[in-house]
């Protein structure tokens, strides 16, 4: 029996800390209790304007108990045409708990950029340095917003989640995600971004997955909105969406948001995001994300850049591109999705009107075996729902 954080006070071997929170079995508790470990900023909803979900026939056969166990699933919600047709909670999760999205957070930011462009606050073709002159001495000095959105920035950064040294460790210190030695406590996310000076190729050439690109866009969003990132999400996305619960995002010691990976939502509310997408950006009786932005995510993206990139081998023999922080599967059976380490996903099928939010606490950050298994389950769900 899992005794993590079950006794008060917990025994040392059952205590979750910043040292162990991303490892199993501690993650089965920590991923839905992030704000007890790391400072956060609230993403307010409007409780008086909740986008109600219908309840269809619960199709328990969509995901087997063995699959839930083997894939370390914490929760799954499947929406079909506005109805919950499958919902399960495991480990420490329940309907009201907010689970960390990790890099599905990037996909949420991508939607927000579309809203801000519609509002004439953001020009995605402009250089990042137009908005953040502080990065003119870095590898980002001539990168565009679009380069950052599509992960085509030629900045040197090795996103090795198992590394024990190098820039990614300083990145975790800056984000407040690891215990930080005194020598690193001066560093926050914004100052860390200004240390990334080394180039690794041309911008706009190939897909190169670098999480700090998204934190930089979070800084841009705050600059153009003259407001805290969490407030911008709340006013532009979360309240219009009709989210049932508030969300939150982790922040560094100086209040900068971990835009690339720190958002925490309920499983149902993340599924609502997918439902809004399969309705072409509309939801709760209003257009939230421009329909043209949703169309662009599904239909555009540089396949050649993707094929040259570091994640193409993970999707063999598939017509995939990456657009505005979303993975886009093209062809006769189109789908987009966000992916987060340790098994976080949001899948959207516009044709069948399906949204699948999926949270896990897998010990392996990027298991090469997990994604094909998850995609197999997801495609089976899609085939069974018409």
CSV table of C-alpha atoms in Angstrom, one decimal:
chain,number,residue,atom,x,y,z
A,1,UNK,CA,0.0,0.0,0.0
A,2,UNK,CA,1.3,3.4,-0.9
A,3,UNK,CA,2.0,5.3,2.3
A,4,UNK,CA,3.4,8.5,0.7
A,5,UNK,CA,2.3,11.5,2.8
A,6,UNK,CA,-0.3,9.3,4.6
A,7,UNK,CA,0.9,9.6,8.2
A,8,UNK,CA,1.3,12.8,10.1
A,9,UNK,CA,4.0,13.7,10.3
A,10,UNK,CA,5.0,11.3,7.5
A,11,UNK,CA,8.0,9.0,8.1
A,12,UNK,CA,11.1,10.2,6.3
A,13,UNK,CA,10.9,7.5,3.7
A,14,UNK,CA,7.4,8.7,2.8
A,15,UNK,CA,8.0,12.4,2.8
A,16,UNK,CA,7.7,14.3,-0.5
A,17,UNK,CA,10.4,17.0,-0.9
A,18,UNK,CA,11.9,19.1,-3.7
A,19,UNK,CA,14.6,16.5,-4.0
A,20,UNK,CA,12.2,13.6,-4.8
A,21,UNK,CA,8.9,15.1,-6.1
A,22,UNK,CA,9.4,14.1,-9.7
A,23,UNK,CA,10.3,10.4,-8.9
A,24,UNK,CA,8.0,7.5,-8.3
A,25,UNK,CA,6.3,6.7,-5.8
A,26,UNK,CA,6.5,10.3,-4.5
A,27,UNK,CA,5.1,11.7,-7.7
A,28,UNK,CA,1.8,9.9,-7.2
A,29,UNK,CA,1.2,12.4,-4.5
A,30,UNK,CA,3.2,15.4,-5.6
A,31,UNK,CA,1.9,15.8,-9.1
A,32,UNK,CA,-1.6,16.7,-7.7
A,33,UNK,CA,-0.2,18.7,-4.7
A,34,UNK,CA,2.4,20.8,-6.4
A,35,UNK,CA,1.5,24.0,-4.6
A,36,UNK,CA,2.5,22.4,-1.3
A,37,UNK,CA,6.0,22.2,-2.6
A,38,UNK,CA,6.6,25.2,-4.9
A,39,UNK,CA,5.2,28.8,-4.9
A,40,UNK,CA,2.3,29.3,-7.2
A,41,UNK,CA,0.1,31.9,-8.8
A,42,UNK,CA,-3.7,31.4,-9.1
A,43,UNK,CA,-5.5,31.2,-12.4
A,44,UNK,CA,-9.0,32.3,-11.5
A,45,UNK,CA,-12.1,30.9,-13.0
A,46,UNK,CA,-15.6,32.4,-12.8
A,47,UNK,CA,-17.7,30.0,-10.7
A,48,UNK,CA,-20.9,31.7,-11.9
A,49,UNK,CA,-20.2,30.9,-15.6
A,50,UNK,CA,-19.2,27.2,-15.7
A,51,UNK,CA,-19.4,25.4,-19.1
A,52,UNK,CA,-21.5,22.4,-18.0
A,53,UNK,CA,-20.6,19.0,-19.4
A,54,UNK,CA,-23.1,16.4,-20.3
A,55,UNK,CA,-23.0,12.8,-19.1
A,56,UNK,CA,-23.2,10.1,-21.8
A,57,UNK,CA,-23.1,6.4,-21.3
A,58,UNK,CA,-20.0,5.5,-19.3
A,59,UNK,CA,-18.0,3.3,-21.7
A,60,UNK,CA,-15.8,1.6,-19.1
A,61,UNK,CA,-14.3,-0.7,-21.8
A,62,UNK,CA,-12.5,2.2,-23.5
A,63,UNK,CA,-9.4,1.8,-21.2
A,64,UNK,CA,-8.7,-1.4,-19.3
A,65,UNK,CA,-7.6,-1.6,-15.7
A,66,UNK,CA,-4.3,-3.2,-16.8
A,67,UNK,CA,-3.6,-0.3,-19.2
A,68,UNK,CA,-4.3,2.2,-16.4
A,69,UNK,CA,-1.9,0.4,-14.1
A,70,UNK,CA,0.8,-0.3,-16.7
A,71,UNK,CA,0.8,3.3,-17.8
A,72,UNK,CA,0.8,4.7,-14.2
A,73,UNK,CA,-2.4,6.7,-15.0
A,74,UNK,CA,-3.6,9.1,-12.4
A,75,UNK,CA,-6.8,10.2,-14.3
A,76,UNK,CA,-8.4,10.2,-17.7
A,77,UNK,CA,-11.5,12.1,-18.9
A,78,UNK,CA,-12.9,11.4,-22.4
A,79,UNK,CA,-15.4,13.9,-23.8
A,80,UNK,CA,-17.4,13.0,-26.9
A,81,UNK,CA,-19.7,15.7,-28.4
A,82,UNK,CA,-19.8,17.5,-25.0
A,83,UNK,CA,-20.5,14.4,-22.9
A,84,UNK,CA,-18.3,12.6,-20.5
A,85,UNK,CA,-18.2,9.0,-21.8
A,86,UNK,CA,-15.2,7.8,-19.7
A,87,UNK,CA,-13.8,9.1,-16.4
A,88,UNK,CA,-11.4,7.5,-14.0
A,89,UNK,CA,-9.2,8.6,-11.1
A,90,UNK,CA,-6.4,6.6,-9.5
A,91,UNK,CA,-3.7,7.1,-6.9
A,92,UNK,CA,-4.2,10.5,-5.2
A,93,UNK,CA,-6.4,12.1,-7.9
A,94,UNK,CA,-10.0,13.0,-7.8
A,95,UNK,CA,-12.4,15.3,-9.8
A,96,UNK,CA,-11.4,18.4,-7.9
A,97,UNK,CA,-7.6,18.0,-7.7
A,98,UNK,CA,-5.4,19.9,-9.9
A,99,UNK,CA,-2.6,17.9,-11.6
A,100,UNK,CA,0.5,19.3,-13.1
A,101,UNK,CA,0.4,19.4,-16.9
A,102,UNK,CA,4.2,19.7,-17.4
A,103,UNK,CA,4.7,20.5,-21.1
A,104,UNK,CA,1.0,20.4,-22.0
A,105,UNK,CA,1.4,23.9,-20.4
A,106,UNK,CA,3.2,24.9,-23.6
A,107,UNK,CA,0.1,24.0,-25.6
A,108,UNK,CA,-2.1,26.3,-23.4
A,109,UNK,CA,0.4,29.1,-24.0
A,110,UNK,CA,0.1,28.5,-27.7
A,111,UNK,CA,-3.6,29.2,-27.6
A,112,UNK,CA,-3.1,32.3,-25.5
A,113,UNK,CA,-0.7,33.7,-28.2
A,114,UNK,CA,-3.4,33.3,-30.8
A,115,UNK,CA,-5.8,35.3,-28.6
A,116,UNK,CA,-3.3,38.1,-28.0
A,117,UNK,CA,-2.5,38.3,-31.8
A,118,UNK,CA,-6.2,38.7,-32.4
A,119,UNK,CA,-6.3,41.5,-29.8
A,120,UNK,CA,-3.4,43.2,-31.7
A,121,UNK,CA,-1.2,42.9,-28.6
A,122,UNK,CA,1.3,40.4,-30.2
A,123,UNK,CA,2.8,40.1,-33.7
A,124,UNK,CA,4.0,36.5,-34.1
A,125,UNK,CA,6.2,37.5,-37.0
A,126,UNK,CA,8.1,40.0,-34.9
A,127,UNK,CA,11.5,39.4,-33.3
A,128,UNK,CA,11.3,38.5,-29.6
A,129,UNK,CA,13.8,41.3,-28.9
A,130,UNK,CA,11.1,43.8,-30.0
A,131,UNK,CA,9.3,43.0,-26.8
A,132,UNK,CA,12.2,41.8,-24.6
A,133,UNK,CA,15.3,43.9,-25.4
A,134,UNK,CA,17.0,42.3,-22.4
A,135,UNK,CA,17.7,39.2,-24.6
A,136,UNK,CA,19.6,41.1,-27.3
A,137,UNK,CA,22.9,39.7,-26.1
A,138,UNK,CA,21.7,36.1,-26.3
A,139,UNK,CA,21.1,33.4,-29.0
A,140,UNK,CA,17.5,34.7,-29.1
A,141,UNK,CA,18.5,38.2,-30.4
A,142,UNK,CA,17.3,37.5,-33.9
A,143,UNK,CA,14.7,34.8,-33.2
A,144,UNK,CA,11.0,35.5,-33.9
A,145,UNK,CA,8.0,34.8,-31.8
A,146,UNK,CA,7.0,32.2,-34.5
A,147,UNK,CA,10.4,30.5,-34.2
A,148,UNK,CA,9.8,30.1,-30.4
A,149,UNK,CA,6.2,29.0,-31.0
A,150,UNK,CA,7.3,26.3,-33.4
A,151,UNK,CA,10.4,25.2,-31.5
A,152,UNK,CA,12.7,26.3,-34.3
A,153,UNK,CA,15.2,28.4,-32.4
A,154,UNK,CA,18.9,27.7,-33.0
A,155,UNK,CA,19.9,28.0,-29.3
A,156,UNK,CA,22.2,25.6,-27.6
A,157,UNK,CA,20.4,23.8,-24.9
A,158,UNK,CA,20.3,20.0,-24.2
A,159,UNK,CA,16.9,19.1,-22.8
A,160,UNK,CA,18.1,15.9,-21.0
A,161,UNK,CA,15.7,15.3,-18.1
A,162,UNK,CA,18.1,12.7,-16.6
A,163,UNK,CA,21.2,15.1,-16.6
A,164,UNK,CA,23.0,15.8,-13.4
A,165,UNK,CA,24.9,18.8,-14.6
A,166,UNK,CA,24.8,21.4,-17.3
A,167,UNK,CA,22.4,24.3,-18.2
A,168,UNK,CA,19.2,22.2,-17.5
A,169,UNK,CA,20.2,22.0,-13.8
A,170,UNK,CA,20.6,25.7,-13.6
A,171,UNK,CA,17.3,26.0,-15.3
A,172,UNK,CA,15.6,23.9,-12.6
A,173,UNK,CA,17.3,26.0,-9.9
A,174,UNK,CA,16.0,29.1,-11.7
A,175,UNK,CA,12.4,27.7,-11.9
A,176,UNK,CA,12.4,26.8,-8.2
A,177,UNK,CA,11.8,23.2,-9.0
A,178,UNK,CA,15.0,21.8,-7.3
A,179,UNK,CA,16.6,22.6,-4.0
A,180,UNK,CA,18.8,25.6,-4.8
A,181,UNK,CA,22.3,26.1,-3.4
A,182,UNK,CA,23.1,29.6,-2.1
A,183,UNK,CA,25.4,30.2,-5.1
A,184,UNK,CA,22.4,29.9,-7.4
A,185,UNK,CA,19.7,31.7,-5.5
A,186,UNK,CA,20.3,35.0,-7.4
A,187,UNK,CA,19.1,33.2,-10.5
A,188,UNK,CA,15.4,33.4,-11.7
A,189,UNK,CA,13.9,32.3,-15.0
A,190,UNK,CA,14.3,35.8,-16.6
A,191,UNK,CA,18.0,36.1,-15.6
A,192,UNK,CA,18.5,32.4,-16.7
A,193,UNK,CA,17.2,33.2,-20.2
A,194,UNK,CA,19.8,35.9,-20.5
A,195,UNK,CA,22.6,33.3,-20.0
A,196,UNK,CA,21.6,31.3,-23.2
A,197,UNK,CA,24.1,32.9,-25.6
A,198,UNK,CA,25.4,29.9,-27.5
A,199,UNK,CA,24.0,29.2,-30.9
A,200,UNK,CA,23.1,25.7,-32.3
A,201,UNK,CA,22.3,26.4,-35.9
A,202,UNK,CA,20.0,28.8,-37.7
A,203,UNK,CA,16.6,29.9,-36.6
A,204,UNK,CA,13.6,28.5,-38.5
A,205,UNK,CA,15.6,25.6,-39.9
A,206,UNK,CA,14.8,22.5,-37.8
A,207,UNK,CA,12.6,21.4,-34.8
A,208,UNK,CA,14.7,21.7,-31.7
A,209,UNK,CA,12.8,21.1,-28.4
A,210,UNK,CA,13.9,23.7,-25.9
A,211,UNK,CA,11.6,24.5,-23.0
A,212,UNK,CA,13.1,27.9,-22.2
A,213,UNK,CA,11.7,29.1,-25.5
A,214,UNK,CA,8.2,28.9,-23.9
A,215,UNK,CA,9.3,30.6,-20.7
A,216,UNK,CA,10.6,33.4,-22.9
A,217,UNK,CA,7.2,33.7,-24.5
A,218,UNK,CA,5.6,33.9,-21.1
A,219,UNK,CA,7.8,36.9,-20.4
A,220,UNK,CA,6.6,38.4,-23.7
A,221,UNK,CA,3.0,37.8,-22.8
A,222,UNK,CA,3.5,39.6,-19.5
A,223,UNK,CA,5.3,42.5,-21.3
A,224,UNK,CA,2.7,43.0,-24.0
A,225,UNK,CA,-0.2,42.6,-21.5
A,226,UNK,CA,1.4,44.6,-18.7
A,227,UNK,CA,0.0,42.0,-16.4
A,228,UNK,CA,0.9,38.9,-14.5
A,229,UNK,CA,0.8,35.8,-16.7
A,230,UNK,CA,-1.7,34.0,-14.5
A,231,UNK,CA,-4.0,36.9,-14.7
A,232,UNK,CA,-3.8,37.0,-18.5
A,233,UNK,CA,-4.7,33.3,-18.8
A,234,UNK,CA,-7.6,33.9,-16.4
A,235,UNK,CA,-9.1,36.8,-18.2
A,236,UNK,CA,-8.4,35.7,-21.8
A,237,UNK,CA,-8.9,31.9,-21.6
A,238,UNK,CA,-9.9,30.4,-18.3
A,239,UNK,CA,-12.9,32.6,-17.5
A,240,UNK,CA,-14.2,32.7,-21.1
A,241,UNK,CA,-13.8,28.9,-21.3
A,242,UNK,CA,-16.2,28.4,-18.3
A,243,UNK,CA,-13.6,26.4,-16.3
A,244,UNK,CA,-15.2,24.6,-13.4
A,245,UNK,CA,-12.2,25.2,-11.1
A,246,UNK,CA,-9.4,27.7,-10.8
A,247,UNK,CA,-6.0,26.5,-11.9
A,248,UNK,CA,-2.5,27.6,-10.8
A,249,UNK,CA,1.0,27.9,-12.1
A,250,UNK,CA,4.4,27.6,-10.4
A,251,UNK,CA,6.5,30.7,-10.1
A,252,UNK,CA,10.2,31.3,-9.4
A,253,UNK,CA,11.6,33.2,-6.4
A,254,UNK,CA,10.9,36.5,-8.2
A,255,UNK,CA,7.3,35.7,-9.3
A,256,UNK,CA,8.2,34.7,-12.9
A,257,UNK,CA,5.8,32.0,-14.3
A,258,UNK,CA,7.0,28.5,-15.3
A,259,UNK,CA,5.1,29.0,-18.6
A,260,UNK,CA,6.7,25.9,-20.2
A,261,UNK,CA,5.6,23.4,-17.6
A,262,UNK,CA,4.1,24.7,-14.4
A,263,UNK,CA,0.4,24.8,-15.0
A,264,UNK,CA,-1.9,22.7,-12.9
A,265,UNK,CA,-5.6,22.0,-13.8
A,266,UNK,CA,-8.3,19.5,-13.1
A,267,UNK,CA,-8.7,16.7,-15.5
A,268,UNK,CA,-12.2,17.9,-16.5
A,269,UNK,CA,-11.1,21.5,-17.1
A,270,UNK,CA,-8.2,20.3,-19.3
A,271,UNK,CA,-10.7,18.3,-21.3
A,272,UNK,CA,-12.8,21.4,-21.7
A,273,UNK,CA,-9.9,23.0,-23.4
A,274,UNK,CA,-9.9,20.2,-25.9
A,275,UNK,CA,-13.7,20.6,-26.4
A,276,UNK,CA,-13.2,24.3,-27.1
A,277,UNK,CA,-10.6,23.3,-29.7
A,278,UNK,CA,-12.7,20.7,-31.5
A,279,UNK,CA,-15.4,23.4,-31.7
A,280,UNK,CA,-12.9,25.5,-33.7
A,281,UNK,CA,-12.0,27.8,-30.8
A,282,UNK,CA,-15.5,28.5,-29.6
A,283,UNK,CA,-17.0,27.5,-26.3
A,284,UNK,CA,-19.5,28.6,-23.7
A,285,UNK,CA,-21.4,30.7,-26.4
A,286,UNK,CA,-18.4,32.7,-27.5
A,287,UNK,CA,-15.3,32.6,-29.8
A,288,UNK,CA,-12.4,32.3,-27.4
A,289,UNK,CA,-9.4,31.4,-29.7
A,290,UNK,CA,-9.6,32.6,-33.3
A,291,UNK,CA,-10.9,29.9,-35.6
A,292,UNK,CA,-8.1,30.8,-38.0
A,293,UNK,CA,-5.5,30.1,-35.3
A,294,UNK,CA,-7.0,26.6,-34.7
A,295,UNK,CA,-7.1,26.0,-38.4
A,296,UNK,CA,-3.4,27.0,-38.6
A,297,UNK,CA,-2.5,24.5,-35.9
A,298,UNK,CA,-4.2,21.6,-37.6
A,299,UNK,CA,-3.2,22.4,-41.2
A,300,UNK,CA,0.2,24.2,-41.1
A,301,UNK,CA,3.6,23.6,-39.6
A,302,UNK,CA,6.9,22.8,-41.2
A,303,UNK,CA,7.1,19.1,-41.9
A,304,UNK,CA,10.7,19.4,-43.2
A,305,UNK,CA,11.8,21.1,-40.0
A,306,UNK,CA,10.1,18.4,-38.0
A,307,UNK,CA,11.8,15.6,-40.0
A,308,UNK,CA,15.2,17.2,-39.3
A,309,UNK,CA,14.4,17.6,-35.6
A,310,UNK,CA,15.1,15.6,-32.4
A,311,UNK,CA,11.7,14.0,-31.9
A,312,UNK,CA,10.9,12.7,-35.4
A,313,UNK,CA,12.1,9.2,-34.5
A,314,UNK,CA,9.5,9.1,-31.7
A,315,UNK,CA,6.7,9.2,-34.4
A,316,UNK,CA,8.0,6.8,-37.1
A,317,UNK,CA,6.1,6.7,-40.4
A,318,UNK,CA,3.7,9.4,-39.3
A,319,UNK,CA,2.9,12.7,-41.0
A,320,UNK,CA,3.6,15.0,-38.1
A,321,UNK,CA,4.4,18.7,-37.7
A,322,UNK,CA,4.7,21.0,-34.6
A,323,UNK,CA,2.7,24.2,-34.7
A,324,UNK,CA,2.1,26.8,-32.0
A,325,UNK,CA,3.1,24.3,-29.3
A,326,UNK,CA,0.9,21.5,-30.6
A,327,UNK,CA,1.9,18.2,-32.2
A,328,UNK,CA,-0.3,17.9,-35.3
A,329,UNK,CA,-1.0,14.5,-37.0
A,330,UNK,CA,-2.0,15.1,-40.5
A,331,UNK,CA,-3.6,12.9,-43.2
A,332,UNK,CA,-6.9,11.0,-43.3
A,333,UNK,CA,-7.1,10.7,-39.5
A,334,UNK,CA,-6.1,14.2,-38.2
A,335,UNK,CA,-5.5,14.9,-34.5
A,336,UNK,CA,-3.5,17.4,-32.4
A,337,UNK,CA,-2.1,16.9,-29.0
A,338,UNK,CA,0.1,18.3,-26.2
A,339,UNK,CA,2.6,16.1,-24.4
A,340,UNK,CA,4.1,16.5,-21.0
A,341,UNK,CA,6.8,14.5,-19.3
A,342,UNK,CA,5.9,11.6,-17.0
A,343,UNK,CA,2.7,10.9,-19.1
A,344,UNK,CA,0.6,14.1,-19.4
A,345,UNK,CA,-1.5,14.5,-22.6
A,346,UNK,CA,-4.4,16.4,-24.2
A,347,UNK,CA,-5.7,14.8,-27.4
A,348,UNK,CA,-8.1,16.5,-29.7
A,349,UNK,CA,-10.0,14.9,-32.7
A,350,UNK,CA,-12.1,17.6,-34.5
A,351,UNK,CA,-13.7,15.2,-36.9
A,352,UNK,CA,-15.1,12.9,-34.2
A,353,UNK,CA,-15.5,15.7,-31.6
A,354,UNK,CA,-13.3,14.0,-29.0
A,355,UNK,CA,-11.2,15.5,-26.3
A,356,UNK,CA,-9.1,13.2,-24.1
A,357,UNK,CA,-7.3,14.6,-21.0
A,358,UNK,CA,-4.8,12.2,-19.5
A,359,UNK,CA,-2.6,12.6,-16.4
A,360,UNK,CA,0.0,10.1,-15.1
A,361,UNK,CA,2.9,9.7,-12.7
A,362,UNK,CA,5.2,7.5,-14.7
A,363,UNK,CA,8.7,7.4,-13.2
A,364,UNK,CA,10.4,7.8,-16.6
A,365,UNK,CA,10.2,11.4,-17.9
A,366,UNK,CA,10.2,10.4,-21.6
A,367,UNK,CA,9.7,6.7,-21.9
A,368,UNK,CA,10.2,5.6,-25.5
A,369,UNK,CA,7.8,2.7,-24.9
A,370,UNK,CA,5.0,4.7,-23.2
A,371,UNK,CA,4.0,7.0,-26.1
A,372,UNK,CA,3.2,4.2,-28.7
A,373,UNK,CA,1.1,2.4,-26.0
A,374,UNK,CA,-0.8,5.6,-25.2
A,375,UNK,CA,-1.4,6.4,-28.8
A,376,UNK,CA,-2.7,2.9,-29.4
A,377,UNK,CA,-5.3,3.4,-26.6
A,378,UNK,CA,-6.2,6.8,-27.8
A,379,UNK,CA,-6.7,5.6,-31.4
A,380,UNK,CA,-8.8,2.7,-30.1
A,381,UNK,CA,-11.0,5.3,-28.2
A,382,UNK,CA,-11.3,7.4,-31.4
A,383,UNK,CA,-12.3,4.3,-33.5
A,384,UNK,CA,-15.0,3.4,-30.9
A,385,UNK,CA,-16.6,6.8,-30.8
A,386,UNK,CA,-18.3,8.1,-33.9
